[in-house]
Tab-separated table of C-alpha atoms in Angstrom:
chain	number	residue	atom	x	y	z
B	105	UNK	CA	147.971	83.044	173.041
B	106	UNK	CA	146.877	85.613	175.900
B	107	UNK	CA	143.279	87.812	176.109
B	108	UNK	CA	144.544	90.574	175.178
B	109	UNK	CA	146.199	89.636	171.900
B	110	UNK	CA	143.221	87.883	171.014
B	111	UNK	CA	141.179	90.662	171.648
B	112	UNK	CA	143.108	92.610	169.342
B	113	UNK	CA	142.972	90.335	166.462
B	114	UNK	CA	139.250	89.648	166.726
B	115	UNK	CA	138.713	93.987	166.651
B	116	UNK	CA	141.267	93.691	163.430
B	117	UNK	CA	139.057	91.002	161.454
B	118	UNK	CA	136.052	93.116	162.589
B	119	UNK	CA	137.101	96.490	161.529
B	120	UNK	CA	137.945	94.157	157.721
B	121	UNK	CA	135.131	92.755	157.608
B	122	UNK	CA	132.939	96.078	158.802
B	123	UNK	CA	135.050	97.787	155.751
B	124	UNK	CA	134.003	95.405	153.348
B	125	UNK	CA	130.015	95.794	154.173
B	126	UNK	CA	130.567	99.916	154.850
B	127	UNK	CA	128.118	101.016	152.319
B	128	UNK	CA	124.696	100.013	150.836
B	129	UNK	CA	124.647	101.181	147.070
B	130	UNK	CA	123.516	98.221	144.645
B	131	UNK	CA	120.813	99.906	142.727
B	132	UNK	CA	118.194	97.428	143.516
B	133	UNK	CA	114.895	98.998	145.121
B	134	UNK	CA	113.790	97.919	148.808
B	135	UNK	CA	110.815	96.458	146.851
B	136	UNK	CA	112.892	94.053	145.618
B	137	UNK	CA	113.551	92.285	148.779
B	138	UNK	CA	109.831	92.036	149.792
B	139	UNK	CA	109.051	88.707	148.951
B	140	UNK	CA	107.606	85.589	150.804
B	141	UNK	CA	109.871	83.468	152.687
B	142	UNK	CA	108.826	80.400	150.692
B	143	UNK	CA	108.346	79.875	146.894
B	144	UNK	CA	105.620	77.355	145.595
B	145	UNK	CA	105.575	73.674	146.212
B	146	UNK	CA	106.226	73.196	142.335
B	147	UNK	CA	109.027	75.758	141.896
B	148	UNK	CA	112.368	74.655	140.537
B	149	UNK	CA	115.468	75.006	141.894
B	150	UNK	CA	117.494	77.595	140.276
B	151	UNK	CA	114.258	79.445	138.869
B	152	UNK	CA	114.668	83.153	139.318
B	153	UNK	CA	111.928	85.068	141.125
B	154	UNK	CA	113.327	88.697	140.496
B	155	UNK	CA	116.180	90.348	138.728
B	156	UNK	CA	117.291	94.053	138.823
B	157	UNK	CA	120.439	95.432	137.398
B	158	UNK	CA	123.340	96.653	139.971
B	159	UNK	CA	124.698	100.458	139.510
B	160	UNK	CA	128.062	99.260	140.456
B	161	UNK	CA	129.508	96.392	138.309
B	162	UNK	CA	133.110	96.354	137.551
B	163	UNK	CA	133.940	98.268	134.944
B	164	UNK	CA	133.628	96.225	131.602
B	165	UNK	CA	130.849	94.399	133.063
B	166	UNK	CA	126.952	93.735	134.039
B	167	UNK	CA	125.909	92.507	137.263
B	168	UNK	CA	122.405	92.062	138.614
B	169	UNK	CA	120.746	90.850	142.211
B	170	UNK	CA	118.647	88.340	142.038
B	171	UNK	CA	116.249	86.171	144.241
B	172	UNK	CA	115.763	82.787	143.144
B	173	UNK	CA	114.587	79.369	144.487
B	174	UNK	CA	116.970	76.904	146.382
B	175	UNK	CA	116.204	73.493	147.932
B	176	UNK	CA	118.153	74.060	150.730
B	177	UNK	CA	117.547	70.628	152.014
B	178	UNK	CA	115.188	67.466	150.379
B	179	UNK	CA	111.928	68.832	150.070
B	180	UNK	CA	112.725	72.170	151.397
B	181	UNK	CA	112.629	75.156	149.127
B	182	UNK	CA	113.391	78.628	150.324
B	183	UNK	CA	113.997	82.301	148.070
B	184	UNK	CA	117.591	83.019	148.303
B	185	UNK	CA	119.341	86.312	147.048
B	186	UNK	CA	122.664	86.654	145.404
B	187	UNK	CA	124.542	88.485	142.745
B	188	UNK	CA	125.607	87.436	139.042
B	189	UNK	CA	128.179	89.632	137.129
B	190	UNK	CA	129.501	88.902	133.583
B	191	UNK	CA	132.032	90.615	131.205
B	192	UNK	CA	130.750	92.817	128.504
B	193	UNK	CA	130.482	92.324	124.686
B	194	UNK	CA	130.374	88.352	122.958
B	195	UNK	CA	132.391	85.775	123.677
B	196	UNK	CA	133.525	83.217	120.635
B	197	UNK	CA	133.056	80.298	123.269
B	198	UNK	CA	130.984	80.101	126.300
B	199	UNK	CA	132.439	81.803	129.173
B	200	UNK	CA	133.769	79.489	132.223
B	201	UNK	CA	132.114	79.906	135.942
B	202	UNK	CA	133.728	81.291	139.037
B	203	UNK	CA	131.442	80.906	142.080
B	204	UNK	CA	132.468	82.904	145.430
B	205	UNK	CA	131.385	81.167	148.888
B	206	UNK	CA	131.193	84.386	151.064
B	207	UNK	CA	132.546	84.704	154.415
B	208	UNK	CA	130.582	85.960	158.007
B	209	UNK	CA	128.415	89.038	157.254
B	210	UNK	CA	126.104	89.355	160.274
B	211	UNK	CA	123.132	88.124	160.534
B	212	UNK	CA	120.629	90.736	159.889
B	213	UNK	CA	119.023	91.044	156.309
B	214	UNK	CA	120.672	94.198	155.607
B	215	UNK	CA	123.932	92.541	155.872
B	216	UNK	CA	123.942	90.520	152.906
B	217	UNK	CA	126.405	90.731	150.718
B	218	UNK	CA	124.283	90.842	147.682
B	219	UNK	CA	122.970	94.176	149.554
B	220	UNK	CA	126.231	96.155	149.651
B	221	UNK	CA	128.063	97.633	147.485
B	222	UNK	CA	130.896	95.521	145.449
B	223	UNK	CA	134.247	95.789	145.119
B	224	UNK	CA	137.582	93.420	145.191
B	225	UNK	CA	137.344	93.098	148.631
B	226	UNK	CA	133.964	92.152	149.185
B	227	UNK	CA	134.512	89.403	146.132
B	228	UNK	CA	138.537	88.991	146.261
B	229	UNK	CA	139.567	89.748	142.584
B	230	UNK	CA	136.423	90.222	140.947
B	231	UNK	CA	137.905	92.736	138.256
B	232	UNK	CA	140.552	90.330	137.446
B	233	UNK	CA	138.277	87.344	136.962
B	234	UNK	CA	136.181	89.580	134.727
B	235	UNK	CA	138.545	90.665	132.814
B	236	UNK	CA	139.575	86.846	132.209
B	237	UNK	CA	136.452	86.412	130.870
B	238	UNK	CA	134.779	84.783	133.285
B	239	UNK	CA	131.637	84.783	134.559
B	240	UNK	CA	130.981	85.398	138.472
B	241	UNK	CA	128.126	84.058	140.571
B	242	UNK	CA	127.723	84.387	144.298
B	243	UNK	CA	124.706	83.507	147.077
B	244	UNK	CA	123.756	85.381	149.780
B	245	UNK	CA	122.548	81.877	151.382
B	246	UNK	CA	119.358	81.212	152.754
B	247	UNK	CA	118.055	83.841	155.230
B	248	UNK	CA	120.770	86.158	154.877
B	249	UNK	CA	118.809	89.137	152.811
B	250	UNK	CA	115.706	87.855	152.825
B	251	UNK	CA	113.291	86.661	155.565
B	252	UNK	CA	113.463	83.602	157.662
B	253	UNK	CA	116.454	82.697	159.777
B	254	UNK	CA	119.885	82.365	158.447
B	255	UNK	CA	121.600	79.078	158.209
B	256	UNK	CA	124.801	80.715	159.510
B	257	UNK	CA	127.896	77.945	158.995
B	258	UNK	CA	125.242	75.113	158.057
B	259	UNK	CA	127.146	74.172	155.763
B	260	UNK	CA	125.365	71.748	153.143
B	261	UNK	CA	122.304	74.326	153.365
B	262	UNK	CA	124.858	76.888	152.051
B	263	UNK	CA	126.322	74.528	149.500
B	264	UNK	CA	123.037	73.612	147.879
B	265	UNK	CA	122.411	77.450	147.708
B	266	UNK	CA	125.310	77.995	145.900
B	267	UNK	CA	125.027	75.398	143.552
B	268	UNK	CA	121.325	76.817	142.709
B	269	UNK	CA	122.758	80.215	142.303
B	270	UNK	CA	124.981	78.665	139.239
B	271	UNK	CA	121.625	76.621	138.232
B	272	UNK	CA	120.417	80.314	137.671
B	273	UNK	CA	122.468	80.871	134.627
B	274	UNK	CA	120.146	78.331	132.826
B	275	UNK	CA	117.299	80.607	133.303
B	276	UNK	CA	119.213	83.445	131.657
B	277	UNK	CA	119.576	82.213	127.825
B	278	UNK	CA	121.453	85.259	126.950
B	279	UNK	CA	124.576	84.371	129.078
B	280	UNK	CA	126.001	81.305	127.711
B	281	UNK	CA	128.101	79.506	129.823
B	282	UNK	CA	130.332	76.402	129.544
B	283	UNK	CA	129.120	74.349	132.549
B	284	UNK	CA	132.476	74.103	133.809
B	285	UNK	CA	133.097	76.037	137.146
B	286	UNK	CA	135.976	76.727	140.161
B	287	UNK	CA	134.737	77.753	143.168
B	288	UNK	CA	136.595	79.523	146.000
B	289	UNK	CA	135.823	80.878	149.931
B	290	UNK	CA	136.906	82.653	152.789
B	291	UNK	CA	136.340	81.559	156.854
B	292	UNK	CA	132.651	80.490	156.618
B	293	UNK	CA	132.781	80.522	152.999
B	294	UNK	CA	135.689	77.834	152.894
B	295	UNK	CA	132.941	75.599	154.961
B	296	UNK	CA	130.771	75.763	152.242
B	297	UNK	CA	132.987	75.012	149.940
B	298	UNK	CA	133.946	71.795	151.598
B	299	UNK	CA	129.966	70.840	151.775
B	300	UNK	CA	129.695	71.913	148.077
B	301	UNK	CA	132.898	69.446	146.774
B	302	UNK	CA	130.860	66.718	148.555
B	303	UNK	CA	127.677	67.094	147.133
B	304	UNK	CA	128.200	68.971	143.652
B	305	UNK	CA	128.238	65.823	141.567
B	306	UNK	CA	124.819	64.572	142.876
B	307	UNK	CA	123.173	67.910	143.587
B	308	UNK	CA	124.266	69.425	140.344
B	309	UNK	CA	125.652	67.297	137.867
B	310	UNK	CA	124.843	69.560	135.442
B	311	UNK	CA	128.211	71.756	136.204
B	312	UNK	CA	131.163	70.603	136.196
B	313	UNK	CA	133.536	71.516	139.410
B	314	UNK	CA	136.899	72.071	137.800
B	315	UNK	CA	138.979	73.053	141.230
B	316	UNK	CA	138.048	75.059	144.618
B	317	UNK	CA	140.063	77.193	146.673
B	318	UNK	CA	139.783	78.100	150.241
B	319	UNK	CA	141.357	81.019	152.154
B	320	UNK	CA	141.308	80.855	156.137
B	321	UNK	CA	138.497	77.788	155.980
B	322	UNK	CA	136.307	77.306	159.209
B	323	UNK	CA	134.648	74.063	158.271
B	324	UNK	CA	133.594	72.082	161.474
B	325	UNK	CA	131.265	73.817	163.573
B	326	UNK	CA	131.674	71.070	166.536
B	327	UNK	CA	135.586	72.420	167.025
B	328	UNK	CA	135.167	75.858	165.916
B	329	UNK	CA	132.438	75.906	168.851
B	330	UNK	CA	134.721	74.360	170.997
B	331	UNK	CA	137.259	76.416	170.199
B	332	UNK	CA	135.558	79.504	170.496
B	333	UNK	CA	134.647	78.936	173.801
B	334	UNK	CA	137.715	79.203	174.895
B	335	UNK	CA	137.836	83.056	174.106
B	336	UNK	CA	135.552	85.567	175.736
B	337	UNK	CA	136.032	87.755	172.442
B	338	UNK	CA	134.945	84.766	170.765
B	339	UNK	CA	131.577	84.650	172.684
B	340	UNK	CA	129.600	86.141	169.868
B	341	UNK	CA	130.806	83.860	167.537
B	342	UNK	CA	129.796	80.903	169.195
B	343	UNK	CA	126.333	82.352	170.030
B	344	UNK	CA	126.002	82.964	166.203
B	345	UNK	CA	126.895	79.864	165.435
B	346	UNK	CA	124.501	78.280	167.543
B	347	UNK	CA	121.707	80.583	166.353
B	348	UNK	CA	122.436	78.494	162.694
B	349	UNK	CA	122.599	74.827	164.027
B	350	UNK	CA	119.006	75.825	165.551
B	351	UNK	CA	117.973	76.683	162.370
B	352	UNK	CA	118.490	73.361	161.140
B	353	UNK	CA	117.976	71.811	164.304
B	354	UNK	CA	114.631	74.329	165.626
B	355	UNK	CA	113.810	71.294	168.236
B	356	UNK	CA	117.185	72.316	170.354
B	357	UNK	CA	116.719	74.973	173.304
B	358	UNK	CA	119.209	77.727	174.082
B	359	UNK	CA	118.787	77.048	177.542
B	360	UNK	CA	120.526	74.026	177.764
B	361	UNK	CA	123.891	75.638	176.193
B	362	UNK	CA	123.730	79.688	176.842
B	363	UNK	CA	123.629	81.078	180.145
B	364	UNK	CA	120.579	83.558	181.038
B	365	UNK	CA	122.200	86.439	179.986
B	366	UNK	CA	123.792	85.014	176.916
B	367	UNK	CA	120.430	84.359	176.066
B	368	UNK	CA	119.119	87.850	176.789
B	369	UNK	CA	122.198	89.017	173.674
B	370	UNK	CA	120.322	87.033	171.344
B	371	UNK	CA	118.038	89.774	169.685
B	372	UNK	CA	121.387	91.493	168.772
B	373	UNK	CA	121.768	88.787	166.124
B	374	UNK	CA	119.180	90.622	164.070
B	375	UNK	CA	119.407	93.795	165.155
B	376	UNK	CA	122.543	94.700	163.410
B	377	UNK	CA	125.586	92.969	161.180
B	378	UNK	CA	127.940	92.950	164.473
B	379	UNK	CA	126.413	93.611	167.347
B	380	UNK	CA	126.481	90.340	169.161
B	381	UNK	CA	130.145	89.813	168.489
B	382	UNK	CA	130.994	93.097	169.777
B	383	UNK	CA	128.766	93.288	172.834
B	384	UNK	CA	129.030	90.019	174.168
B	385	UNK	CA	132.577	89.622	175.179
B	386	UNK	CA	131.830	91.403	178.782
B	387	UNK	CA	129.596	88.375	179.350
B	388	UNK	CA	131.477	86.259	182.270
B	389	UNK	CA	129.794	83.145	182.441
B	390	UNK	CA	128.348	82.617	178.768
B	391	UNK	CA	127.670	78.927	178.811
B	392	UNK	CA	126.063	76.051	181.135
B	393	UNK	CA	128.045	74.020	182.229
B	394	UNK	CA	127.197	70.950	180.275
B	395	UNK	CA	126.910	72.737	177.291
B	396	UNK	CA	129.107	70.662	175.030
B	397	UNK	CA	128.525	67.240	176.654
B	398	UNK	CA	129.076	64.860	173.019
B	399	UNK	CA	125.934	63.215	174.320
B	400	UNK	CA	123.764	66.044	174.435
B	401	UNK	CA	121.669	67.105	171.676
B	402	UNK	CA	123.593	70.376	170.590
B	403	UNK	CA	126.771	68.290	170.084
B	404	UNK	CA	124.691	65.781	168.166
B	405	UNK	CA	122.937	68.191	165.960
B	406	UNK	CA	126.921	69.747	165.268
B	407	UNK	CA	127.785	66.392	164.671
B	408	UNK	CA	124.925	65.852	162.244
B	409	UNK	CA	125.971	69.202	160.335
B	410	UNK	CA	129.601	68.128	160.318
B	411	UNK	CA	128.903	64.867	158.693
B	412	UNK	CA	129.895	64.946	155.246
B	413	UNK	CA	132.611	63.362	153.156
B	414	UNK	CA	134.796	64.777	150.563
B	415	UNK	CA	134.485	62.998	147.106
B	416	UNK	CA	138.217	64.038	145.601
B	417	UNK	CA	136.688	64.887	142.691
B	418	UNK	CA	138.715	68.183	141.960
B	419	UNK	CA	142.055	69.732	143.008
B	420	UNK	CA	142.180	72.058	146.118
B	421	UNK	CA	144.179	75.322	147.032
B	422	UNK	CA	144.163	76.139	150.668
B	423	UNK	CA	145.725	78.878	152.500
B	424	UNK	CA	145.682	79.638	155.944
B	425	UNK	CA	147.555	81.310	159.026
B	426	UNK	CA	149.369	78.869	161.096
B	427	UNK	CA	148.312	81.264	164.375
B	428	UNK	CA	144.541	81.604	163.398
B	429	UNK	CA	142.201	82.394	166.426
B	430	UNK	CA	139.541	81.843	164.742
B	431	UNK	CA	139.875	78.546	162.706
B	432	UNK	CA	142.936	77.156	164.356
B	433	UNK	CA	145.270	75.711	161.970
B	434	UNK	CA	145.397	72.363	163.232
B	435	UNK	CA	141.481	72.025	162.411
B	436	UNK	CA	142.689	72.597	158.366
B	437	UNK	CA	145.412	70.633	158.109
B	438	UNK	CA	142.726	67.612	159.141
B	439	UNK	CA	141.019	69.154	156.010
B	440	UNK	CA	143.980	68.918	153.965
B	441	UNK	CA	144.244	65.112	155.445
B	442	UNK	CA	140.882	64.319	154.417
B	443	UNK	CA	141.207	65.595	150.961
B	444	UNK	CA	144.604	64.060	149.986
B	445	UNK	CA	143.159	60.623	151.491
B	446	UNK	CA	140.000	61.273	149.031
B	447	UNK	CA	142.356	61.468	145.952
B	448	UNK	CA	142.451	65.702	145.502
B	449	UNK	CA	145.475	67.083	144.686
B	450	UNK	CA	146.112	69.855	147.014
B	451	UNK	CA	148.196	72.768	147.131
B	452	UNK	CA	148.353	73.924	150.643
B	453	UNK	CA	150.109	77.507	152.117
B	454	UNK	CA	150.333	78.300	155.946
B	455	UNK	CA	151.647	82.014	156.466
B	456	UNK	CA	153.241	82.746	159.895
B	457	UNK	CA	152.818	86.019	160.352
B	458	UNK	CA	149.327	86.723	159.459
B	459	UNK	CA	145.860	86.221	161.195
B	460	UNK	CA	142.666	84.616	159.844
B	461	UNK	CA	141.409	88.069	158.029
B	462	UNK	CA	144.900	89.330	156.938
B	463	UNK	CA	145.368	85.400	155.001
B	464	UNK	CA	142.469	86.563	152.730
B	465	UNK	CA	143.306	89.531	150.568
B	466	UNK	CA	146.959	88.378	150.667
B	467	UNK	CA	145.975	84.339	149.268
B	468	UNK	CA	143.256	85.716	147.227
B	469	UNK	CA	145.873	87.554	144.729
B	470	UNK	CA	146.954	84.161	143.546
B	471	UNK	CA	143.221	82.331	142.453
B	472	UNK	CA	142.628	84.207	139.300
B	473	UNK	CA	145.706	82.403	137.985
B	474	UNK	CA	144.776	79.193	139.727
B	475	UNK	CA	141.525	79.266	138.500
B	476	UNK	CA	142.508	79.586	134.876
B	477	UNK	CA	145.241	76.851	134.869
B	478	UNK	CA	141.625	74.526	136.436
B	479	UNK	CA	139.634	75.683	133.450
B	480	UNK	CA	142.573	74.890	130.868
B	481	UNK	CA	143.138	71.316	132.364
B	482	UNK	CA	146.721	72.210	133.811
B	483	UNK	CA	148.229	69.974	136.220
B	484	UNK	CA	147.653	71.354	139.675
B	485	UNK	CA	150.531	71.056	142.293
B	486	UNK	CA	149.814	68.321	144.618
B	487	UNK	CA	151.444	68.684	148.471
B	488	UNK	CA	149.942	65.762	149.280
B	489	UNK	CA	152.283	63.067	151.018
């Protein structure tokens, strides 16, 4: 793929994501977001610190922004923001839960999903899922929306935050739920989904994972970084991932990976949602010569983040572009193989004429019925050989 084509694709992806994050009308007051970075040591994961009703919930539902406690690493607790949507009216049976794992949104606090207007683009098929009677829960992930550095592309921290978002339902007794959930996510959210499947049974045993759907998943940080370094148009993506890796491994030094010019661009990470993606393409030599040495500290930290094993506990549905620039299809095919080997039934589809971002709205239309089949315990399509 030539540079002009790659640049065009990245700009189209940015346009799509900027559209999903364009307005900020959630109903939450500015004071709502002003919290200390760390909760008390005895705070329980899933405990709600603050709850405020949204003014843009889909027709026939109510929605709330929430700030809750998450144990993002063993012994490390953070406040995390997120959102909950519940259909109006009562239900004769406890409601099943859909967990949305969001894609890249930009790392500045005001870029967090729950700070933005909700619709069927930001949370795909939200209206249909609510019409089907499900509770919909979503986490912003740690450091996105609230004080502290974002754990961008640090799968286990984000997965624990998503599972703790489910736990908030235990603190909302007026919402009766079944404990059964299906998760779905796109891009970064696909990584969250993979890590979540690997830890759900041990970390959140009160909930039962019935299935996972991923659209254009971007899973392994080391492979994604190596691929992004090939394209000037993805320099901002690489720098963003490095910031997440460093949040999880603060002992790392940017100077071991980034040139001085790239280090000068770092303040853009928290200055705007997409400034670093848009402005880093002109950096001629963004990385040090030995940035990705396998024996280097950065590579080892990425391998640590990527160190998880699927459990094969529930079916997967995966949609991916055969020409994806950001997350090459070969990487997703490896994830499919790993899931099949673990014992999951995997329904897998590739698109020949779509890219990373354009797959998502197309694939999302298949999710509500697939999720309902999982809740109904119907056999899943299995493309594993």
